JSON list of C-alpha atoms in Angstrom, two decimals:
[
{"chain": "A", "resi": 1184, "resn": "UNK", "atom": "CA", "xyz": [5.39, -13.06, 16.15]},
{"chain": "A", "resi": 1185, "resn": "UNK", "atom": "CA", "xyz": [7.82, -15.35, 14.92]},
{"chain": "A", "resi": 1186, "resn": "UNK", "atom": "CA", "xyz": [9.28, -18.38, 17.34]},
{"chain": "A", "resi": 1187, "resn": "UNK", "atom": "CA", "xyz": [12.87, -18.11, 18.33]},
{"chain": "A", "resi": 1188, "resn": "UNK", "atom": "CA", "xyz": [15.60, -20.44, 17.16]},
{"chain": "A", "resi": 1189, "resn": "UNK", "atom": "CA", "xyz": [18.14, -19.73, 19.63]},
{"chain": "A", "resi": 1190, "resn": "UNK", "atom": "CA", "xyz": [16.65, -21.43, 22.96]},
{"chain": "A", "resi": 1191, "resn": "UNK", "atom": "CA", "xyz": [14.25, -24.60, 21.71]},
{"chain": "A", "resi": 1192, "resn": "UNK", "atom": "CA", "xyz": [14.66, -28.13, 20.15]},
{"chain": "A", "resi": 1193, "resn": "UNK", "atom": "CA", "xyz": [13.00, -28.81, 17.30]},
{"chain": "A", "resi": 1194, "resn": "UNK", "atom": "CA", "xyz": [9.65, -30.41, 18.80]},
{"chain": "A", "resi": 1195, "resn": "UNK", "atom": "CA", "xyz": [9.24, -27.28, 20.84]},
{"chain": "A", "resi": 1196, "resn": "UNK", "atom": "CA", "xyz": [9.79, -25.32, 17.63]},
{"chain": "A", "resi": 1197, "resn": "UNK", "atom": "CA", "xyz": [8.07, -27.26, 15.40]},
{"chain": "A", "resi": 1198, "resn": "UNK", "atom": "CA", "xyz": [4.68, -26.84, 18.44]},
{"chain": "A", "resi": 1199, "resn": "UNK", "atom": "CA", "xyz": [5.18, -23.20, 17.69]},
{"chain": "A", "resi": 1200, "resn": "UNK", "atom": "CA", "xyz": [4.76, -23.10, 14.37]},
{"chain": "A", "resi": 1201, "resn": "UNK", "atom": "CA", "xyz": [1.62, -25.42, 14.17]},
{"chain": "A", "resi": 1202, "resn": "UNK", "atom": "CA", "xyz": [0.16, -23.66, 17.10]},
{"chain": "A", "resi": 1203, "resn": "UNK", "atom": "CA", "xyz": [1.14, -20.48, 14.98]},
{"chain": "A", "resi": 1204, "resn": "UNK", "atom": "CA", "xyz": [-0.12, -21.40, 11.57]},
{"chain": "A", "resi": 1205, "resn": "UNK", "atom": "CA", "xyz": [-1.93, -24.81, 10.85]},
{"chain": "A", "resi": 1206, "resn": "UNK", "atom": "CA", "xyz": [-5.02, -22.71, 10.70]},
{"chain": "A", "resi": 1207, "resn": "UNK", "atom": "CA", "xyz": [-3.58, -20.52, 8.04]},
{"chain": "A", "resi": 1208, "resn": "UNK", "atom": "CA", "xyz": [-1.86, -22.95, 6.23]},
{"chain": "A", "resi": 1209, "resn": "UNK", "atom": "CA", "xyz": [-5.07, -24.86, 5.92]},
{"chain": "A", "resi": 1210, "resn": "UNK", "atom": "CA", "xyz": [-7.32, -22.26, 4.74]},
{"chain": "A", "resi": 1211, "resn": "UNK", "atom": "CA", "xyz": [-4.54, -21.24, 2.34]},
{"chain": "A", "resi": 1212, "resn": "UNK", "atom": "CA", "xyz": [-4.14, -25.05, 1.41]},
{"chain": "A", "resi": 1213, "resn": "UNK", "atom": "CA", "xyz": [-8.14, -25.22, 0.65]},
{"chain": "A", "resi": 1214, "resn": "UNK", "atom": "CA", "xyz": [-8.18, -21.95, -1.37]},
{"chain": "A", "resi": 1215, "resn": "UNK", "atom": "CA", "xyz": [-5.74, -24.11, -4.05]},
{"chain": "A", "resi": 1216, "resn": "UNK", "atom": "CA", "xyz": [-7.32, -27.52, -3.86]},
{"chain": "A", "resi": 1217, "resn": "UNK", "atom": "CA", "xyz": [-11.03, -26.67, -2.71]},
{"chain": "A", "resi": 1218, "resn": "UNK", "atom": "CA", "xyz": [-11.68, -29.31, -0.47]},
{"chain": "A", "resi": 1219, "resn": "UNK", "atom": "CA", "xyz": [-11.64, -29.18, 3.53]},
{"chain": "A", "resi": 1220, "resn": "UNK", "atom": "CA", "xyz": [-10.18, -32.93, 4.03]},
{"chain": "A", "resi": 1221, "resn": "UNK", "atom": "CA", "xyz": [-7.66, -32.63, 1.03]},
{"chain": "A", "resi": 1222, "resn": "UNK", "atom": "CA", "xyz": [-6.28, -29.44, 2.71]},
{"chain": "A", "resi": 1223, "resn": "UNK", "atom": "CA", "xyz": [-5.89, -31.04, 6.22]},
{"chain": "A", "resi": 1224, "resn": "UNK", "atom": "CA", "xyz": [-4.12, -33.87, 4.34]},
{"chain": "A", "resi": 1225, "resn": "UNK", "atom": "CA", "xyz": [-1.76, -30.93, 2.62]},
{"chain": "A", "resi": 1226, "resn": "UNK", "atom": "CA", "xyz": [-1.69, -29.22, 5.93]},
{"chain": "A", "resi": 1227, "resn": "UNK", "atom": "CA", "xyz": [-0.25, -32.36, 7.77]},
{"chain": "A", "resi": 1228, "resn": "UNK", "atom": "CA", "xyz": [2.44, -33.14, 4.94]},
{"chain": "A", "resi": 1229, "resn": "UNK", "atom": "CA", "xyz": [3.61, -28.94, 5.71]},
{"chain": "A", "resi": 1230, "resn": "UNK", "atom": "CA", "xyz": [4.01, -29.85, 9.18]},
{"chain": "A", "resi": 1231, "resn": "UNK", "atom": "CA", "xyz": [6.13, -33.22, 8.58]},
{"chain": "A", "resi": 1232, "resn": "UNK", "atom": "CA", "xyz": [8.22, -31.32, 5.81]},
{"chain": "A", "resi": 1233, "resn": "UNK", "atom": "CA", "xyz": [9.01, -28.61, 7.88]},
{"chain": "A", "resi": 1234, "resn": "UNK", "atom": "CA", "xyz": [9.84, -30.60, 10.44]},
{"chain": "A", "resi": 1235, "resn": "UNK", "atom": "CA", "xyz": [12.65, -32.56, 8.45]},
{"chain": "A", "resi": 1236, "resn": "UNK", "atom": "CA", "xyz": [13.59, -29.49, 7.16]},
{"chain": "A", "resi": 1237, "resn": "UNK", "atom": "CA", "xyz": [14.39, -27.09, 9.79]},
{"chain": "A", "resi": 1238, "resn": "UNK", "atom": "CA", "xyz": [17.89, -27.49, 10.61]},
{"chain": "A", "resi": 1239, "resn": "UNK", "atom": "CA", "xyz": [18.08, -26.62, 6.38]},
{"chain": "A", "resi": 1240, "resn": "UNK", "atom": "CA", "xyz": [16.42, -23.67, 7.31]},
{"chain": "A", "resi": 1241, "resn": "UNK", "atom": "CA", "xyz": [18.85, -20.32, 5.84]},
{"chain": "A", "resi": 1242, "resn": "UNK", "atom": "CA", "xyz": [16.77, -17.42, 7.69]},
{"chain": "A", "resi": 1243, "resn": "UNK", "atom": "CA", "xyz": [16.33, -15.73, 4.32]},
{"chain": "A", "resi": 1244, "resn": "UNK", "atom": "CA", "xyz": [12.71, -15.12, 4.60]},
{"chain": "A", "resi": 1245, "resn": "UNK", "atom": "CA", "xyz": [10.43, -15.22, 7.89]},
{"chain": "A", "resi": 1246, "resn": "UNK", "atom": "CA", "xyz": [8.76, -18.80, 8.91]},
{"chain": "A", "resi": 1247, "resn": "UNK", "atom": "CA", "xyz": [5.70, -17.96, 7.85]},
{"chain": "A", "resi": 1248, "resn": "UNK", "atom": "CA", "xyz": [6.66, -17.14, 4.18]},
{"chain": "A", "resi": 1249, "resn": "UNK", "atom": "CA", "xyz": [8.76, -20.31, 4.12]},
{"chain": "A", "resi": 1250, "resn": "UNK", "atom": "CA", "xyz": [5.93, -22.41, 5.03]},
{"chain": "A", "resi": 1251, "resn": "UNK", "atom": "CA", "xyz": [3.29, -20.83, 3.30]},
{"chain": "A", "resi": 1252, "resn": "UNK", "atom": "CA", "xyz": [5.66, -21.89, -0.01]},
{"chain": "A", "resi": 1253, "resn": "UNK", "atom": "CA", "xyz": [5.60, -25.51, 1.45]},
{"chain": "A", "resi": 1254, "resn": "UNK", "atom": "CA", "xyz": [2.35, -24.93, 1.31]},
{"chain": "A", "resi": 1255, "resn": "UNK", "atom": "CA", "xyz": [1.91, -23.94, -2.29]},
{"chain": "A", "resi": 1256, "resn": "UNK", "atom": "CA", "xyz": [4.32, -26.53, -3.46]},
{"chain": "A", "resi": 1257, "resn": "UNK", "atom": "CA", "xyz": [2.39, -29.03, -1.85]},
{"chain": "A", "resi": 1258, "resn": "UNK", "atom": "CA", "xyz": [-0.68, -27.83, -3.36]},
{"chain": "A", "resi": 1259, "resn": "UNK", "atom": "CA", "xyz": [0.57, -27.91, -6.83]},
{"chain": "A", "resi": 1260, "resn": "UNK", "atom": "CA", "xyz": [2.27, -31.04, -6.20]},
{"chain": "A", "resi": 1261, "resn": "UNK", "atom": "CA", "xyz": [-1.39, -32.50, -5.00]},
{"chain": "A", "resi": 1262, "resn": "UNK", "atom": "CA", "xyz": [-3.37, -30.84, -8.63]},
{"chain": "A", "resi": 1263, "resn": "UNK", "atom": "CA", "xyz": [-1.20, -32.37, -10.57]},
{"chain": "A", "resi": 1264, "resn": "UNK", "atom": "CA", "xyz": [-1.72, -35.65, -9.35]},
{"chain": "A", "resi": 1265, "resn": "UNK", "atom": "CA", "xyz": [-3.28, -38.44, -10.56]},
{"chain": "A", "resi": 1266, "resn": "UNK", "atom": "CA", "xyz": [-5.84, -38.61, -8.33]},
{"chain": "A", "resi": 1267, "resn": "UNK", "atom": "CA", "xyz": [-6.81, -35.35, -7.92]},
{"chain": "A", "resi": 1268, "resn": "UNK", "atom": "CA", "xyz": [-7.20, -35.50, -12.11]},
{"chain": "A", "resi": 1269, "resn": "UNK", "atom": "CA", "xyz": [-9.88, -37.61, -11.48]},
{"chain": "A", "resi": 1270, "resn": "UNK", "atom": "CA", "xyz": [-11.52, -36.09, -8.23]},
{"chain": "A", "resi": 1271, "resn": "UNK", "atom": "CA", "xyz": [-14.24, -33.33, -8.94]},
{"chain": "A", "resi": 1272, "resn": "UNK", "atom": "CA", "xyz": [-13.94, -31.36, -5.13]},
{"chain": "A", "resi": 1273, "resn": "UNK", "atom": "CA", "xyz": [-17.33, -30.08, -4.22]},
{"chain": "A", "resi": 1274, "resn": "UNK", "atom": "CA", "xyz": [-16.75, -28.47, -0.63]},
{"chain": "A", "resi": 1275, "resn": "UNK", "atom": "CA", "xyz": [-16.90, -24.70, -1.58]},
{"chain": "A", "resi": 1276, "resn": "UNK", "atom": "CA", "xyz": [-17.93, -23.73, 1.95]},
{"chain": "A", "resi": 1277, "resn": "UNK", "atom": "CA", "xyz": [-15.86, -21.20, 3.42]},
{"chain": "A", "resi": 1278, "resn": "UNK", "atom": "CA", "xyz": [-15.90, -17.83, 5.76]},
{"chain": "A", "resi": 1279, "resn": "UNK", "atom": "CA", "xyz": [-13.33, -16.07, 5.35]},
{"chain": "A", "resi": 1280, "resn": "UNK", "atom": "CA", "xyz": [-13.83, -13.00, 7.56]},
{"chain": "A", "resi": 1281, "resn": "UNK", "atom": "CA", "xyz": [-14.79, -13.47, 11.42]},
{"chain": "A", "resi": 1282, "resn": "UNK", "atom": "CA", "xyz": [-16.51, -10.77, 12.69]},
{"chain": "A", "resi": 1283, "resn": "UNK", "atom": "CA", "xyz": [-18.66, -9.74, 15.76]},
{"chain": "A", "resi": 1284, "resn": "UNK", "atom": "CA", "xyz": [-22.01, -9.66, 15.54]},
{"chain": "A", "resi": 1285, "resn": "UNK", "atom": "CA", "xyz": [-24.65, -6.89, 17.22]},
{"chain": "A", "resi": 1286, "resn": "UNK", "atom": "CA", "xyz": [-27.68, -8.54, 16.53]},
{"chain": "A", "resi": 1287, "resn": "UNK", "atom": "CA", "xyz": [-29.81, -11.58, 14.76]},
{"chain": "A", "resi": 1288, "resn": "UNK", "atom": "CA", "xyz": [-30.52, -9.42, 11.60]},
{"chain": "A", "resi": 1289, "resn": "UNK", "atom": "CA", "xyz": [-27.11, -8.22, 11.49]},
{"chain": "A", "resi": 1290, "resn": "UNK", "atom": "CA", "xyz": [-25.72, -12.23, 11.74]},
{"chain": "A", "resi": 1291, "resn": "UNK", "atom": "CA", "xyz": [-28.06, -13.21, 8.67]},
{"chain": "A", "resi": 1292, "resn": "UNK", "atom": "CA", "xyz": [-26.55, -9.89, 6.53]},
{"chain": "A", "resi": 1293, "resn": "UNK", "atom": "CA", "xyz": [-22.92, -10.40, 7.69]},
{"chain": "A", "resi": 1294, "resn": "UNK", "atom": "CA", "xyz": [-22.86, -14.38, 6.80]},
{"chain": "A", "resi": 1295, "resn": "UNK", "atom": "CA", "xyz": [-25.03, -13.40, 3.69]},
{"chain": "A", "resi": 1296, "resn": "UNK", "atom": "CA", "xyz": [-21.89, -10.78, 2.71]},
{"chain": "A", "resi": 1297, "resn": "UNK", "atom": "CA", "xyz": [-19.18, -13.50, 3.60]},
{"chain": "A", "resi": 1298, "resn": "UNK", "atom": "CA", "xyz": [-20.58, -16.01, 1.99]},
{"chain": "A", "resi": 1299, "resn": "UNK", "atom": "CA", "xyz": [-20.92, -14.01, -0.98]},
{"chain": "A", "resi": 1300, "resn": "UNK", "atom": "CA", "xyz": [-17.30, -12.41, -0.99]},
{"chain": "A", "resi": 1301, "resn": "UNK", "atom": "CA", "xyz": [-16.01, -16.37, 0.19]},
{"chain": "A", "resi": 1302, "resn": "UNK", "atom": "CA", "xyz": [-17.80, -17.83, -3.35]},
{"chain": "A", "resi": 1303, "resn": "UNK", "atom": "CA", "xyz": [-17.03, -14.68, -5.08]},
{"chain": "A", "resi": 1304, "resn": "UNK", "atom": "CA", "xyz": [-13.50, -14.87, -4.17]},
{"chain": "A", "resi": 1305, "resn": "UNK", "atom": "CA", "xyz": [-12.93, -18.87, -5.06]},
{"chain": "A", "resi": 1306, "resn": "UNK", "atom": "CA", "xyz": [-14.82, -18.59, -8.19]},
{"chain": "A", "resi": 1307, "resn": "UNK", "atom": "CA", "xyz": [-11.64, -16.21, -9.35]},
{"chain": "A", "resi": 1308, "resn": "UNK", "atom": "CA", "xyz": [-9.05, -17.93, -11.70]},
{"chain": "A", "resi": 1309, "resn": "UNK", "atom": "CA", "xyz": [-6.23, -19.82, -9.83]},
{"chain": "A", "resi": 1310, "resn": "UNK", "atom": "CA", "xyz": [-3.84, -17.01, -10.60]},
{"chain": "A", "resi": 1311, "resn": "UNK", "atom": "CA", "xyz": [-5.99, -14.28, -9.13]},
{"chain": "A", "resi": 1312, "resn": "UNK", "atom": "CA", "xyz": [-7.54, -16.23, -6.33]},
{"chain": "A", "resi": 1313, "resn": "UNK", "atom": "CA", "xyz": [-3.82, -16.76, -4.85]},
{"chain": "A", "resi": 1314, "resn": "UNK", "atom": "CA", "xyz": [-2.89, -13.37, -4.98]},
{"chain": "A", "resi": 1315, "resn": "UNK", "atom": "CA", "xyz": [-6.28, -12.25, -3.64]},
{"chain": "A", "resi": 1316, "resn": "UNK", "atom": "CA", "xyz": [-6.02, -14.82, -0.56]},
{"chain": "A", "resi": 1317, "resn": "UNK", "atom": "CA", "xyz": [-1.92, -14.35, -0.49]},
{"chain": "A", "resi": 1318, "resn": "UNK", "atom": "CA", "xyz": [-2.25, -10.20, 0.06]},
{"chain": "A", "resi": 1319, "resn": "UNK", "atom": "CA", "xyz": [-5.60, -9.82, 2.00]},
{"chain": "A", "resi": 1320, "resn": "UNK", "atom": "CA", "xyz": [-6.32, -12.85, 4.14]},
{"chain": "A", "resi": 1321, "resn": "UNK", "atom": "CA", "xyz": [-3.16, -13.81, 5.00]},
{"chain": "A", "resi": 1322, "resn": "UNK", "atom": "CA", "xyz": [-1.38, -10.54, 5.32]},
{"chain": "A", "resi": 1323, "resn": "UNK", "atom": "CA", "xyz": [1.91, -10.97, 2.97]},
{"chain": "A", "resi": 1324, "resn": "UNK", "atom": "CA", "xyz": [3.03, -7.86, 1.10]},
{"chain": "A", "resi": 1325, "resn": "UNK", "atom": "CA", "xyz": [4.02, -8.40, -3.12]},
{"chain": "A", "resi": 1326, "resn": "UNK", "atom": "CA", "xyz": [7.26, -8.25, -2.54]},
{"chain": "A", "resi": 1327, "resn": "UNK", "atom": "CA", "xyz": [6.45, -11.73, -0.29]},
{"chain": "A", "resi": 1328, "resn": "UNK", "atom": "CA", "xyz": [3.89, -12.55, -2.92]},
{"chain": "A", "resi": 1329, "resn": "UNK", "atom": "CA", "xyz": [6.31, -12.83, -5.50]},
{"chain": "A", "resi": 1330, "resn": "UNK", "atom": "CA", "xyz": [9.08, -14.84, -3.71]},
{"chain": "A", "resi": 1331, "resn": "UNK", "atom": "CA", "xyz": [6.36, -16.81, -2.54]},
{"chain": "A", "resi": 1332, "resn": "UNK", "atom": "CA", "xyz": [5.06, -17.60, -5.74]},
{"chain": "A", "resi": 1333, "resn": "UNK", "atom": "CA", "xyz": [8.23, -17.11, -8.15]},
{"chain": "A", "resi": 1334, "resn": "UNK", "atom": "CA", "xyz": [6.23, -14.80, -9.79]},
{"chain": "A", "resi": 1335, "resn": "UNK", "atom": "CA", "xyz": [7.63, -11.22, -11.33]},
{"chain": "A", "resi": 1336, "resn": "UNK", "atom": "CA", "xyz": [6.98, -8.42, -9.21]},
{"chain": "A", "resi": 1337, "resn": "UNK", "atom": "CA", "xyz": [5.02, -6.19, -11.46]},
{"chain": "A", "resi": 1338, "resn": "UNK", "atom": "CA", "xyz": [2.98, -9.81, -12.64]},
{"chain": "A", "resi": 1339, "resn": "UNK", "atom": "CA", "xyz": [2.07, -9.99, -8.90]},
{"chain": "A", "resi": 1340, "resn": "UNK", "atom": "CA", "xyz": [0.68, -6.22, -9.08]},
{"chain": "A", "resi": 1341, "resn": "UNK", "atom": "CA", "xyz": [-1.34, -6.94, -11.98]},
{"chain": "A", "resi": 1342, "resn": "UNK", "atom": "CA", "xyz": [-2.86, -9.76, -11.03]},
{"chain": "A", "resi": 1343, "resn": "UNK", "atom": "CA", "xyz": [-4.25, -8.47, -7.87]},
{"chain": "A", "resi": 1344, "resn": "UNK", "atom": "CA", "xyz": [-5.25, -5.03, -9.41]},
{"chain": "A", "resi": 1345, "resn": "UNK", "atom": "CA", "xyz": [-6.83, -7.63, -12.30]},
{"chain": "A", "resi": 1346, "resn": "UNK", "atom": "CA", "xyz": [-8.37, -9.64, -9.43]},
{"chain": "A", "resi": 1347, "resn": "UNK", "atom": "CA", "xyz": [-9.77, -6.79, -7.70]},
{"chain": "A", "resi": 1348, "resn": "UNK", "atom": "CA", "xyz": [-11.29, -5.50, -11.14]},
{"chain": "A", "resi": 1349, "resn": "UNK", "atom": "CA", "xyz": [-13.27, -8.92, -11.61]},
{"chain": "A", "resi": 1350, "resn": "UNK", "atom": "CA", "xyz": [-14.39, -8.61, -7.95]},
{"chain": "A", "resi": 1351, "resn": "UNK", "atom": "CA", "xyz": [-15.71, -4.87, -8.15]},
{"chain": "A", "resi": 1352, "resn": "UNK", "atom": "CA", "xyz": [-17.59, -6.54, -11.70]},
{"chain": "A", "resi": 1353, "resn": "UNK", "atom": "CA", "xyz": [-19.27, -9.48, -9.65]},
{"chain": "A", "resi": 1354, "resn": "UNK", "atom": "CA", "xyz": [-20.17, -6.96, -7.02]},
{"chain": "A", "resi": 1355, "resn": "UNK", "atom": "CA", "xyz": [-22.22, -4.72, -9.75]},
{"chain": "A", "resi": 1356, "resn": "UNK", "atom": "CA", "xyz": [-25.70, -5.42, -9.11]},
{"chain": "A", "resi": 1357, "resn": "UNK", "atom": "CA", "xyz": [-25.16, -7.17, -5.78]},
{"chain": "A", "resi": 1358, "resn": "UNK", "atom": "CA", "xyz": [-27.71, -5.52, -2.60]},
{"chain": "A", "resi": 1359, "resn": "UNK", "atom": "CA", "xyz": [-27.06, -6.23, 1.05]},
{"chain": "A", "resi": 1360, "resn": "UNK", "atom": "CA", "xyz": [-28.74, -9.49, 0.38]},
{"chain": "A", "resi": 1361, "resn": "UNK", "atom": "CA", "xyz": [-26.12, -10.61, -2.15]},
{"chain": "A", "resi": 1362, "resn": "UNK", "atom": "CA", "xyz": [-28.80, -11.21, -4.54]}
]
C-alpha cells in the first residue's frame, strides 16, 4: 500500500517508507553491487535522498518505483566509483524466496533449490539479472521496468525472455539436489 501525503510531515512519511521498503531496497541494492554491507551503505544514502527530496516529489509514478530508481542510480553511481574499481565483493549469499517448511528433509531440498536459483540468478549478466530481480522479486511490471531503468520497452521484454532462456539452460541437468 502506498503512504498518504495528505495528513503526515515528512518524518512520519519518510518512517513509512523505510518501514515499507528498506528491506527491498536493500536486496535490490545487493543484487547490483553484490555485497551485504555495500548495499546497507546504498540503502541508507536512498533513505537520506528521499528524504531531501520529497517535497520535489511530482506523483508521476508510485513511491516505490521512485525509490527503487534512487536505488539504481545509487548503485551505478557506487560501480563506477573509484573504490568499488578496486574492491573484488565476495558476499554472494543470498535467499531470495522465503518459504514454509513441512519437514527437516524438505528444509535441506528447499534451501538446496534457493540457493541454487539465488547463485543461478546473480551469476546472470548485469542487464538480465536487473530485469530478472526488477519483474519477479520485486513485483514491478515492464512498463515500470522500463521507466525504471530508461530502458526501451520491447529491450526490457527481451531481456527478461533472454534471461529466462539462460536460466531454463543452467537448469538443464540440475536434480532436486541442484547438483
Amino acid at each position: 500500500m502506498e503512504p498518504g501525503r495528505r495528513y503526515i510531515s515528512n518524518e512520519e512519511l519518510l518512517e513509512v517508507l523505510i518501514e515499507n521498503y528498506a528491506e527491498r531496497v536493500n536486496r535490490l541494492a545487493y543484487t547490483y553491487v553484490k555485497s551485504w554491507q555495500a548495499a546497507e551503505d546504498i540503502t541508507q544514502e536512498v533513505f537520506v535522498s528521499c528524504y531531501k527530496n520529497l517535497d520535489s516529489f511530482r506523483c508521476d509514478s508510485s513511491y516505490k518505483t521512485w525509490i527503487f530508481k534512487i536505488t539504481v542510480n545509487k548503485c551505478k553511481d557506487y560501480l563506477k566509483s573509484k573504490w568499488y574499481k578496486s574492491f573484488v565483493p565476495f558476499d554472494f549469499r543470498w535467499t531470495i524466496i522465503p518459504g514454509t517448511i513441512a519437514s527437516p528433509e524438505e528444509e535441506v531440498i528447499e534451501k538446496n533449490t534457493h540457493h541454487t536459483l539465488s547463485e543461478n540468478v546473480m551469476s546472470l549478466p548485469k542487464k538480465y539479472r536487473e530485469v530478472i530481480i526488477l519483474y519477479y522479486y520485486e513485483d514491478l511490471n515492464i512498463s515500470e521496468i522500463s521507466k525504471l531503468t530508461n530502458i526501451n520497452l520491447e529491450t526490457v521484454k527481451t531481456r527478461l525472455r533472454r534471461a529466462k532462456a539462460l536460466l531454463r539452460k543452467k537448469y538443464e541437468g540440475v536434480d532436486e539436489n541442484g547438483e
